[in-house]
XYZ file of C-alpha atoms in Angstrom:
735
model
C 0.000 0.000 0.000
C 2.850 2.390 0.836
C 4.428 1.770 -2.594
C 1.140 2.551 -4.326
C 0.795 5.771 -2.314
C 4.321 6.815 -3.276
C 3.713 6.167 -6.996
C 0.449 8.116 -6.959
C 2.167 11.021 -5.201
C 4.926 11.160 -7.837
C 2.351 11.089 -10.643
C 0.392 13.873 -8.973
C 3.530 16.032 -8.578
C 4.551 15.501 -12.228
C 1.044 16.271 -13.434
C 0.902 19.470 -11.376
C 4.348 20.517 -12.577
C 3.440 19.928 -16.234
C 0.188 21.822 -15.810
C 1.981 24.654 -14.082
C 4.499 24.890 -16.934
C 1.726 25.053 -19.489
C 0.001 27.874 -17.671
C 3.010 30.196 -17.326
C 1.856 33.726 -18.154
C 3.546 35.308 -21.192
C 3.514 38.827 -22.557
C 4.616 40.818 -25.587
C 7.697 43.042 -25.467
C 7.838 45.765 -28.102
C 9.541 49.043 -28.834
C 11.858 50.814 -31.220
C 15.606 50.752 -31.915
C 17.084 54.123 -32.924
C 20.400 55.827 -33.501
C 21.538 58.878 -31.539
C 19.535 61.102 -33.910
C 16.305 59.241 -33.071
C 16.205 57.687 -36.557
C 14.820 54.146 -36.614
C 17.331 51.389 -37.442
C 16.034 48.691 -39.796
C 17.454 45.176 -39.403
C 18.598 45.433 -35.769
C 18.436 42.159 -33.808
C 16.742 41.928 -30.393
C 17.032 38.693 -28.406
C 16.015 37.493 -24.942
C 19.281 36.204 -23.478
C 19.154 32.517 -22.541
C 16.124 31.759 -24.723
C 15.351 31.309 -28.403
C 13.015 34.312 -28.353
C 13.870 37.315 -30.486
C 12.923 39.575 -33.375
C 14.371 42.019 -35.888
C 13.282 45.590 -36.487
C 11.210 46.594 -39.495
C 11.926 49.466 -41.887
C 11.017 52.007 -39.171
C 13.088 50.371 -36.417
C 10.103 48.854 -34.561
C 10.054 45.326 -33.113
C 7.755 42.900 -31.287
C 8.736 39.806 -29.285
C 5.780 37.605 -28.350
C 5.380 34.875 -25.694
C 7.976 36.292 -23.298
C 7.453 34.682 -19.835
C 6.802 37.013 -16.916
C 9.898 37.827 -14.885
C 13.238 39.570 -15.187
C 15.067 39.067 -18.499
C 18.097 40.464 -20.268
C 17.388 41.949 -23.711
C 20.333 42.163 -26.062
C 20.241 44.541 -29.049
C 22.852 44.409 -31.799
C 23.383 45.687 -35.305
C 26.432 45.716 -37.517
C 28.084 49.127 -37.413
C 26.605 49.978 -33.986
C 27.529 49.239 -30.380
C 25.586 46.340 -28.844
C 23.498 46.965 -25.724
C 22.172 44.665 -22.982
C 19.449 45.832 -20.597
C 17.520 44.175 -17.755
C 13.756 44.230 -18.300
C 11.027 43.213 -15.885
C 8.162 41.655 -17.830
C 4.933 41.700 -15.813
C 2.516 42.904 -18.466
C 2.676 44.336 -21.978
C 6.132 45.935 -21.957
C 7.479 48.658 -24.213
C 11.174 49.496 -24.232
C 13.227 51.567 -26.673
C 16.953 51.410 -27.403
C 19.415 54.001 -28.704
C 22.591 52.588 -30.289
C 25.835 54.472 -30.858
C 27.845 53.991 -34.046
C 31.075 52.030 -34.095
C 34.191 53.438 -35.725
C 33.522 51.335 -38.817
C 30.725 49.418 -40.483
C 31.835 45.834 -40.953
C 29.109 44.844 -43.404
C 28.144 46.796 -46.512
C 24.536 47.660 -47.218
C 23.517 46.125 -50.545
C 20.527 46.440 -52.882
C 21.198 43.891 -55.635
C 20.322 40.631 -53.883
C 16.669 41.494 -53.208
C 16.152 44.858 -55.002
C 15.849 46.509 -51.568
C 18.387 47.615 -48.978
C 19.694 44.908 -46.677
C 22.849 43.935 -44.847
C 25.225 41.714 -46.769
C 24.771 38.874 -44.276
C 20.972 38.955 -44.710
C 21.172 37.963 -48.393
C 20.312 34.303 -49.141
C 22.736 34.310 -52.119
C 26.453 35.058 -52.287
C 27.157 38.752 -52.860
C 30.583 40.197 -53.589
C 31.174 43.885 -52.906
C 33.892 46.217 -54.186
C 33.842 49.796 -52.876
C 35.068 53.040 -54.440
C 38.243 53.091 -52.360
C 39.332 49.671 -53.624
C 38.758 50.790 -57.222
C 40.481 54.162 -56.807
C 43.598 52.928 -55.034
C 44.257 50.320 -57.744
C 43.781 52.810 -60.556
C 42.300 50.371 -63.062
C 42.431 51.541 -66.667
C 39.065 49.969 -67.593
C 36.095 48.426 -65.782
C 36.785 44.937 -67.164
C 40.303 45.121 -65.683
C 38.722 45.782 -62.278
C 36.477 42.725 -62.671
C 39.540 40.461 -62.872
C 40.145 41.082 -59.162
C 36.616 40.410 -57.887
C 36.115 37.069 -56.156
C 34.090 34.576 -58.186
C 34.381 36.679 -61.360
C 36.620 35.797 -64.302
C 37.275 37.452 -67.640
C 38.017 35.847 -70.986
C 39.216 38.861 -72.921
C 36.139 41.155 -72.721
C 33.595 38.459 -71.756
C 32.657 38.339 -68.075
C 31.697 35.190 -66.199
C 30.557 34.505 -62.631
C 31.581 31.094 -61.297
C 32.293 30.021 -64.886
C 28.706 30.445 -66.076
C 29.899 31.926 -69.394
C 32.625 30.892 -71.819
C 33.688 33.119 -74.713
C 31.858 34.274 -77.837
C 33.420 37.688 -78.489
C 31.073 39.249 -75.946
C 27.903 37.788 -77.481
C 25.236 36.289 -75.239
C 26.455 37.039 -71.732
C 24.852 35.040 -68.905
C 25.701 37.880 -66.533
C 23.286 40.793 -66.313
C 25.222 44.057 -65.923
C 23.501 47.187 -64.621
C 24.219 50.783 -63.638
C 22.121 51.801 -60.611
C 19.815 48.856 -61.254
C 19.292 49.732 -64.939
C 20.374 47.063 -67.492
C 23.058 48.196 -69.935
C 23.543 45.149 -72.185
C 23.633 45.878 -75.915
C 20.375 45.270 -77.758
C 21.984 43.394 -80.649
C 24.714 41.189 -79.141
C 23.755 41.237 -75.470
C 27.375 42.117 -74.690
C 28.817 44.554 -72.178
C 30.493 47.736 -73.440
C 33.197 48.018 -70.803
C 34.748 51.147 -72.280
C 31.472 52.990 -71.614
C 31.532 52.409 -67.844
C 32.284 55.573 -65.819
C 34.694 53.776 -63.485
C 35.700 56.976 -61.682
C 32.059 57.654 -60.750
C 31.381 54.259 -59.170
C 30.619 54.181 -55.437
C 30.195 50.421 -55.108
C 30.077 47.293 -57.265
C 27.771 44.474 -56.144
C 28.059 40.994 -57.636
C 25.193 38.524 -57.069
C 26.708 35.108 -57.733
C 23.585 33.001 -58.259
C 20.603 32.736 -60.590
C 18.609 35.921 -60.103
C 16.035 35.647 -62.852
C 13.233 35.578 -60.308
C 13.862 39.297 -59.995
C 15.950 40.314 -63.025
C 14.858 38.206 -65.977
C 16.846 37.073 -69.004
C 20.647 37.173 -68.706
C 20.487 36.977 -64.899
C 20.833 33.186 -64.858
C 24.593 33.389 -64.367
C 24.506 36.249 -61.866
C 24.206 40.025 -61.730
C 26.774 42.844 -61.572
C 25.400 46.187 -60.414
C 27.565 49.331 -60.680
C 26.210 51.884 -58.193
C 27.221 55.460 -58.968
C 28.295 58.106 -56.476
C 26.067 60.714 -54.887
C 26.774 64.395 -55.595
C 28.970 66.114 -53.016
C 27.334 68.556 -50.618
C 30.235 70.962 -51.151
C 31.634 71.913 -54.524
C 34.477 69.557 -55.494
C 36.707 69.788 -58.588
C 38.983 66.877 -59.495
C 41.721 66.442 -62.059
C 43.099 62.986 -62.764
C 45.973 62.129 -65.059
C 47.878 58.928 -65.754
C 50.839 58.110 -67.944
C 52.247 54.636 -68.552
C 54.625 52.658 -70.751
C 54.585 49.095 -71.959
C 57.715 47.073 -71.274
C 59.556 45.155 -73.955
C 58.158 41.649 -74.555
C 59.751 38.695 -72.799
C 61.331 37.419 -76.031
C 63.310 39.526 -78.465
C 61.743 37.750 -81.430
C 58.353 39.195 -80.363
C 59.493 42.817 -80.680
C 57.518 44.401 -83.523
C 58.086 48.102 -82.835
C 61.245 50.094 -82.182
C 59.205 52.735 -80.277
C 58.261 52.712 -76.608
C 54.527 52.048 -76.534
C 52.709 54.402 -74.150
C 49.227 54.980 -72.751
C 47.637 57.908 -70.945
C 44.417 59.124 -69.320
C 43.223 62.626 -68.483
C 39.955 63.325 -66.698
C 38.058 66.265 -65.172
C 35.200 66.052 -62.669
C 32.933 68.464 -60.830
C 30.371 67.641 -58.143
C 28.242 69.978 -56.042
C 24.875 70.660 -54.423
C 22.745 73.599 -55.596
C 19.618 73.921 -53.488
C 17.643 70.696 -53.787
C 19.702 69.602 -56.799
C 22.996 67.741 -56.789
C 25.095 67.304 -59.935
C 28.130 65.334 -61.112
C 29.838 66.130 -64.418
C 32.944 64.430 -65.766
C 34.849 64.048 -69.028
C 37.674 61.636 -69.734
C 40.049 60.881 -72.596
C 42.152 57.707 -72.886
C 44.711 56.632 -75.435
C 46.753 53.441 -75.625
C 49.345 52.619 -78.291
C 49.241 49.019 -76.972
C 51.811 46.291 -76.617
C 50.180 44.434 -79.541
C 49.855 45.367 -83.173
C 46.380 46.709 -84.108
C 45.266 46.615 -80.479
C 45.563 50.371 -79.932
C 42.591 52.532 -78.988
C 41.467 56.122 -78.502
C 38.463 56.678 -76.220
C 36.417 59.601 -75.023
C 33.708 59.623 -72.379
C 31.174 62.002 -70.866
C 29.188 61.393 -67.666
C 26.457 63.506 -66.123
C 24.198 62.801 -63.166
C 21.605 65.064 -61.529
C 19.655 64.288 -58.350
C 16.753 66.330 -56.989
C 15.699 65.604 -53.399
C 12.072 66.211 -52.417
C 12.437 66.424 -48.644
C 13.675 63.265 -46.940
C 11.293 60.800 -48.559
C 11.756 60.969 -52.335
C 14.218 61.899 -55.054
C 14.455 62.089 -58.831
C 17.692 61.066 -60.582
C 18.859 61.525 -64.163
C 21.945 59.991 -65.748
C 23.472 60.553 -69.174
C 26.580 58.586 -70.102
C 28.247 58.685 -73.513
C 31.389 57.085 -74.928
C 33.276 56.853 -78.214
C 36.017 54.454 -79.262
C 38.342 54.097 -82.238
C 40.422 50.927 -81.965
C 42.400 48.403 -83.911
C 40.595 45.315 -85.123
C 43.254 42.596 -84.902
C 41.639 39.267 -83.999
C 44.536 36.854 -83.590
C 48.317 36.706 -83.626
C 50.465 36.019 -86.639
C 52.032 32.983 -84.956
C 53.667 31.827 -81.737
C 56.995 33.224 -82.935
C 55.238 36.551 -83.631
C 52.725 36.567 -80.791
C 52.348 40.366 -80.731
C 51.849 40.822 -84.471
C 48.953 40.179 -86.838
C 48.996 39.036 -90.429
C 50.122 41.900 -92.664
C 46.800 41.884 -94.536
C 45.001 42.924 -91.309
C 47.203 45.860 -90.295
C 44.526 48.396 -91.239
C 41.555 46.642 -89.640
C 39.615 49.132 -87.445
C 36.481 49.290 -85.314
C 34.563 52.474 -84.438
C 31.785 52.536 -81.863
C 29.518 54.953 -79.991
C 27.450 54.400 -76.854
C 24.784 56.504 -75.179
C 22.986 55.522 -71.972
C 20.175 57.477 -70.331
C 17.939 56.807 -67.360
C 15.466 58.601 -65.114
C 14.729 57.078 -61.682
C 12.158 58.172 -59.121
C 12.450 56.842 -55.556
C 9.801 57.534 -52.950
C 8.664 56.301 -49.549
C 5.827 56.809 -47.083
C 4.689 55.755 -43.602
C 8.158 56.206 -42.154
C 9.735 53.899 -44.716
C 7.168 51.098 -44.457
C 6.241 51.707 -48.099
C 8.791 52.295 -50.850
C 8.518 52.634 -54.618
C 11.027 52.857 -57.439
C 10.269 53.816 -61.057
C 12.890 53.569 -63.825
C 12.817 54.596 -67.452
C 15.861 54.046 -69.649
C 17.224 53.988 -73.183
C 20.536 52.505 -74.393
C 21.819 53.284 -77.879
C 24.854 51.497 -79.320
C 26.386 51.625 -82.777
C 29.531 50.129 -84.241
C 31.193 49.900 -87.615
C 34.208 47.790 -88.570
C 36.444 47.422 -91.564
C 38.133 44.006 -91.852
C 40.509 42.974 -94.641
C 39.171 40.440 -97.142
C 42.827 39.448 -97.833
C 42.488 40.395 -101.511
C 43.332 44.079 -101.087
C 39.808 45.135 -100.170
C 37.763 45.291 -96.987
C 34.599 43.697 -95.639
C 32.511 46.243 -93.771
C 30.030 45.403 -91.030
C 27.815 47.644 -88.946
C 25.069 47.557 -86.335
C 22.850 50.164 -84.695
C 20.692 49.073 -81.785
C 18.336 50.717 -79.331
C 16.967 49.119 -76.168
C 14.461 51.110 -74.121
C 12.329 50.084 -71.189
C 10.411 50.927 -68.045
C 10.495 49.213 -64.638
C 8.214 49.873 -61.668
C 8.687 48.375 -58.200
C 6.714 48.681 -54.952
C 7.873 47.384 -51.551
C 5.598 47.375 -48.504
C 4.739 45.454 -45.326
C 1.186 44.122 -45.763
C 1.367 42.145 -42.533
C 3.799 42.060 -39.662
C 7.232 40.476 -40.343
C 6.660 40.379 -44.108
C 8.420 42.696 -46.535
C 6.699 42.267 -49.877
C 8.019 43.468 -53.248
C 6.018 43.489 -56.479
C 6.959 44.930 -59.832
C 6.615 44.919 -63.587
C 8.774 45.904 -66.506
C 8.499 46.242 -70.255
C 11.133 46.885 -72.900
C 11.703 46.833 -76.623
C 14.693 46.409 -78.933
C 15.294 47.570 -82.504
C 18.325 46.717 -84.653
C 19.604 47.785 -88.040
C 22.667 45.717 -89.007
C 24.064 44.173 -92.162
C 25.171 41.020 -90.307
C 21.931 40.583 -88.292
C 19.391 42.228 -90.587
C 16.655 44.624 -89.506
C 15.204 43.083 -86.351
C 12.950 44.123 -83.510
C 11.335 42.637 -80.460
C 9.429 43.591 -77.343
C 8.550 41.978 -74.053
C 7.494 42.384 -70.466
C 7.576 40.747 -67.067
C 5.934 40.750 -63.652
C 7.671 39.708 -60.451
C 7.009 39.367 -56.727
C 9.045 38.560 -53.626
C 8.251 38.118 -49.934
C 10.860 38.355 -47.167
C 9.505 36.690 -44.020
C 11.118 37.385 -40.620
C 8.360 36.075 -38.334
C 10.553 33.182 -37.180
C 13.711 35.265 -36.707
C 16.615 34.354 -36.502
C 15.280 32.238 -39.383
C 14.546 34.435 -42.453
C 12.813 33.123 -45.574
C 12.719 34.782 -49.003
C 10.331 33.551 -51.703
C 10.069 35.049 -55.180
C 8.724 34.419 -58.665
C 8.946 36.150 -62.034
C 7.178 35.586 -65.338
C 8.670 36.811 -68.636
C 7.468 37.054 -72.231
C 9.483 38.324 -75.196
C 8.489 38.391 -78.839
C 11.043 38.485 -81.670
C 9.048 40.099 -84.437
C 8.701 38.450 -87.861
C 10.584 39.780 -90.874
C 10.965 38.912 -94.551
C 13.132 35.860 -93.820
C 11.830 34.963 -90.346
C 8.391 34.038 -89.055
C 8.971 35.333 -85.516
C 9.194 33.577 -82.166
C 7.680 34.007 -78.688
C 9.867 33.195 -75.674
C 8.418 32.957 -72.199
C 8.984 31.360 -68.840
C 8.075 31.505 -65.142
C 11.007 31.308 -62.727
C 10.735 30.861 -58.952
C 13.383 31.253 -56.263
C 13.547 30.536 -52.547
C 16.173 31.392 -49.975
C 16.785 30.822 -46.276
C 19.107 32.606 -43.864
C 19.646 31.398 -40.301
C 21.446 33.852 -38.007
C 23.298 31.464 -35.719
C 24.795 34.391 -33.794
C 25.033 38.119 -34.453
C 28.205 37.487 -36.490
C 27.533 34.053 -37.981
C 24.850 33.123 -40.519
C 24.078 30.122 -42.709
C 22.199 30.351 -45.996
C 20.500 28.083 -48.502
C 18.958 29.128 -51.799
C 17.628 27.659 -55.001
C 15.891 28.892 -58.084
C 15.592 28.810 -61.820
C 16.508 31.264 -64.512
C 16.407 31.533 -68.256
C 18.081 33.394 -71.070
C 16.557 34.246 -74.415
C 18.941 33.984 -77.360
C 20.251 37.360 -78.448
C 19.686 38.738 -81.929
C 23.348 38.071 -82.664
C 23.055 34.394 -81.695
C 19.944 33.988 -83.842
C 20.914 35.890 -86.957
C 24.682 36.496 -87.207
C 26.008 35.766 -90.669
C 29.574 36.925 -91.084
C 32.769 35.921 -92.846
C 36.183 37.049 -91.614
C 38.738 36.156 -94.263
C 41.395 33.720 -93.123
C 39.811 33.334 -89.689
C 36.279 32.030 -89.159
C 32.767 32.173 -90.609
C 29.581 32.321 -88.513
C 26.274 30.917 -89.708
C 22.851 32.052 -88.422
C 20.577 29.788 -86.383
C 17.119 31.422 -86.074
C 15.615 28.351 -84.367
C 17.535 28.439 -81.101
C 15.634 27.593 -77.926
C 15.846 29.676 -74.757
C 18.170 28.440 -72.035
C 16.827 27.107 -68.737
C 18.965 27.248 -65.579
C 18.441 25.481 -62.246
C 20.699 26.757 -59.483
C 21.320 25.917 -55.865
C 23.697 27.235 -53.221
C 24.526 26.532 -49.590
C 26.876 28.719 -47.608
C 27.967 30.144 -44.286
C 29.566 33.481 -43.475
C 31.117 35.125 -40.447
C 31.758 38.818 -39.803
C 33.657 40.302 -36.890
C 34.885 43.853 -37.205
C 36.930 44.007 -40.404
C 37.364 40.236 -40.519
C 35.197 38.083 -42.781
C 34.977 34.455 -43.872
C 32.504 33.130 -46.434
C 32.288 29.539 -47.722
C 29.775 28.381 -50.344
C 28.987 25.364 -52.481
C 26.973 25.791 -55.679
C 25.374 23.823 -58.486
C 24.023 25.034 -61.853
C 22.280 22.790 -64.360
C 21.558 24.127 -67.836
C 19.091 22.873 -70.415
C 19.440 24.057 -74.025
C 22.629 25.924 -73.131
C 23.635 28.186 -76.045
C 27.302 27.906 -77.011
C 29.319 28.728 -80.167
C 30.256 25.390 -81.750
C 32.732 24.776 -84.548
C 30.586 22.721 -86.906
C 33.256 22.312 -89.589
C 36.735 23.751 -90.076
C 36.689 27.584 -89.825
C 32.896 27.632 -89.521
C 30.900 28.163 -86.325
C 27.256 28.364 -85.295
C 25.397 29.008 -82.062
C 23.753 25.751 -80.992
C 21.774 24.403 -78.033
C 23.600 21.915 -75.810
C 20.902 19.587 -74.505
C 22.186 19.510 -70.932
C 25.247 20.733 -69.029
C 26.122 21.196 -65.368
C 28.614 23.383 -63.536
C 29.230 22.800 -59.842
C 31.884 23.740 -57.335
C 32.751 25.800 -54.295
C 34.016 29.235 -53.328
C 35.793 30.517 -50.219
C 36.578 34.143 -49.344
C 38.675 35.378 -46.424
C 39.345 38.970 -45.379
C 41.573 39.824 -42.416
C 42.876 43.052 -40.871
C 46.032 43.148 -38.733
C 45.528 46.654 -37.325
C 44.244 45.627 -33.915
C 46.876 42.897 -33.621
C 49.758 45.313 -34.321
C 48.484 47.710 -31.664
C 48.279 44.881 -29.141
C 51.805 43.681 -29.983
C 53.766 46.923 -30.348
C 51.587 49.681 -28.873
C 49.646 52.560 -30.392
C 52.576 54.836 -31.230
C 54.493 52.284 -33.274
C 51.308 50.892 -34.792
C 50.410 54.340 -36.133
C 53.498 54.136 -38.341
C 52.347 50.801 -39.732
C 48.677 51.578 -39.189
C 47.044 48.479 -40.642
C 47.347 45.631 -43.095
C 44.330 44.224 -44.917
C 44.683 40.778 -46.484
C 42.057 39.036 -48.590
C 41.946 35.765 -50.483
C 39.407 34.109 -52.740
C 39.370 30.579 -54.150
C 36.899 29.183 -56.688
C 36.723 25.579 -57.854
C 34.408 24.502 -60.662
C 33.759 21.263 -62.522
C 31.674 20.796 -65.652
C 29.683 17.744 -66.669
C 30.590 18.144 -70.331
C 33.184 19.942 -72.424
C 32.689 23.674 -71.895
C 35.667 25.778 -73.031
C 37.192 28.887 -71.424
C 36.293 27.842 -67.883
C 39.308 27.387 -65.567
C 38.924 24.721 -62.911
C 40.812 26.617 -60.193
C 41.012 30.376 -59.605
C 42.864 32.060 -56.729
C 42.943 35.786 -55.931
C 45.254 37.270 -53.287
C 45.347 40.882 -52.172
C 47.189 42.843 -49.478
C 47.020 46.533 -48.538
C 49.738 47.778 -46.181
C 48.896 51.242 -44.810
C 51.730 53.154 -43.178
C 52.453 56.623 -41.819
C 48.770 57.538 -42.364
C 49.571 58.705 -45.898
C 51.082 55.715 -47.664
C 49.712 52.444 -48.989
C 51.473 49.528 -50.628
C 49.113 47.285 -52.611
C 49.769 43.776 -53.862
C 47.351 41.799 -56.058
C 47.909 38.278 -57.330
C 45.805 36.167 -59.673
C 46.131 32.480 -60.543
C 43.922 30.552 -62.972
C 44.468 27.085 -64.325
C 44.833 26.944 -68.079
C 41.524 27.120 -69.937
C 40.195 24.574 -72.379
C 39.991 26.157 -75.827
C 36.959 26.311 -78.070
C 38.453 26.325 -81.570
C 42.238 25.854 -81.765
C 42.094 23.028 -79.251
C 45.576 21.698 -80.079
C 47.322 24.992 -79.202
C 49.559 24.940 -76.133
C 48.278 26.983 -73.171
C 49.620 27.630 -69.676
C 48.244 28.548 -66.278
C 47.686 32.239 -65.588
C 49.977 33.780 -62.940
C 49.762 37.559 -62.695
C 51.038 39.865 -59.940
C 50.532 43.637 -59.671
C 52.133 45.985 -57.161
C 51.404 49.663 -56.484
C 52.513 52.370 -54.079
C 50.153 55.219 -53.175
C 50.811 58.491 -51.380
C 47.695 60.425 -50.415
C 47.281 63.754 -48.660
C 44.356 66.129 -48.232
C 44.195 67.448 -51.775
C 46.199 65.051 -53.895
C 47.124 61.404 -54.401
C 50.060 59.943 -56.316
C 50.348 56.337 -57.436
C 53.177 54.324 -58.973
C 52.162 50.923 -60.329
C 53.682 47.889 -62.031
C 51.186 45.556 -63.710
C 52.158 41.957 -64.505
C 55.265 42.381 -62.370
C 56.979 39.197 -63.605
C 56.134 39.853 -67.269
C 54.392 36.481 -67.398
C 53.053 35.340 -70.788
C 49.605 33.765 -70.960
C 46.345 33.869 -72.901
C 42.674 34.204 -71.923
C 41.410 33.302 -75.402
C 43.316 31.477 -78.095
C 45.987 33.227 -80.133
C 45.728 36.503 -78.185
C 48.578 37.255 -75.792
C 47.289 38.904 -72.599
C 48.832 42.204 -71.392
C 52.568 42.102 -70.708
C 54.342 44.155 -68.042
C 53.591 47.889 -67.855
C 54.628 50.810 -65.645
C 52.365 53.729 -64.818
C 52.137 56.844 -62.676
C 48.931 58.692 -61.883
C 48.135 61.922 -60.065
C 44.755 63.020 -58.719
C 44.196 66.540 -57.386
C 41.003 67.629 -55.602
C 39.861 71.195 -54.957
C 37.090 71.722 -52.393
C 35.167 74.985 -52.136
């Protein structure tokens, strides 16, 4: 009987305890997180220490944490770029508590817009995003935008064709799988779909964002291999005048037999810029002239560029922006070397080959917001005009002449709002049209449109879910020799981010994308004497891409580590194929896959040096930033121009507060070739070194590119740049 009484007592105690636990009173804790100016901070994290309870602030800085048990708790508030705060809170009923955070000396994570078309911290993006800021571009003094892309993690260049994680091979710029934009406005050519790198206002770029996964759920055709967004600078509040000049020389080639000129080959740049605020309007104006005699025969160029941007602010909630960017180029048209024993020369019949081109880009963007930032809209209208004309020897004493004029114009409208708590919803639509007049493509035109939507859900924070979908239609209009074609597809995407700690986050994403064939891929019919002929293929299918990525990243101060694995499967992949000797055609590959991994590390030794040698000595050697990036890819079938291993190394040593020594190294395994597959190729090993001196008004740089004068190719029978020396001076005048 005593045993039975004991058992019943234990059961009664357990039952009472369980019931008591289930009836614990809980409340809601809410409030607002602000900076010292009482401005709400979006994306701040609030957690109840010792529990899994927490929330993140909305666009106005407000938060709500539900089901908080009654009692005394510690609330921890953190946000990158701001000091964390912990406060004891007694929860006895509905509790409201506000926080004010002070800024740290630096912001460890950039704010990006490309991943989700809205502002977010880098670590909140469910896809890999690479960021290059204006300082990194300026201190390396790149001659062209495509040169800068060679030092961005996950990005590779084959001559002028850009690729992200080896999504694209090489087709003389035609049919890029990477969507390139300026301030969110697409700038691909309407005829070839290529990127006109010489038209990019590199000196006016504030930040470059590289989305390294299929983004068609938001960006449409050409986003299946990733997105590169060049974000331009804002006008200065005070009047600023800048003068920039550069002068450089090409070294002699590594082998005496390659010397083709008895003159020292030189290059130079001169640029003028003015930026100021006049009332509600801010303006930026710049002009630039570049000339390069080149290390290779018929590879010289002369370029001119104009850039203008005007921004009108309507209070603190809306603004209207205009951009006009124009460029002109006159360059040599040499396509391949004369031979390995004359790697810097072309066949004598092609000495007078030339290409002339003009580019004009315009956009108008209206940004507005309401309800303290809970609603946001963005309207874009744009027009891109490109024309080119070439004169190529027919090897009989005459010339074949080719030309193309294309116009692409469109409109994009986007609206972001919070229809219900913990949901940030984005909807949008766009329409655009293309017209072409070309003797190698014919007279062609097309038009299309798209609708898209995305929902970012933070209700289960620290678990954040992003779901999106986009539907596209594009019609290639019929012509005398073509019956027309309608391309269309619906592409979804989904992404997850789990914030393990304030500094550590894991991500998983997947989605599909597609790419319509360009007019050049459909209709190109061209013969280049002695080189290659291209046949049209007007019955190409659109590409379909299925992408997936898993990754983890860690931020702490200026230190960062990001590791990702990715997989891309393509159906009807469009590639240039050599069908018979010296004859090529764009064809659909039934199925191909590219998979691999990427790792990025960034480390700063400034704090360590102060700890080891003290502040006074450390100020002489103020800091050292080191970064490294490694990309490995593998293809399921033969896909040329895609290196299996790529390594980037970079180090910035800052000393005496005014000096910087910069080292950049690049290694790529030798590429598989697409046409001359029996040619010998080598791995790419390139090292650059520069020394900068910068004071209040001026900056001087001395630079050696390709320090070891290493010989390599990116595409067959075209020797990449040899060693060069340059000096540049920038002078700023502030009113």
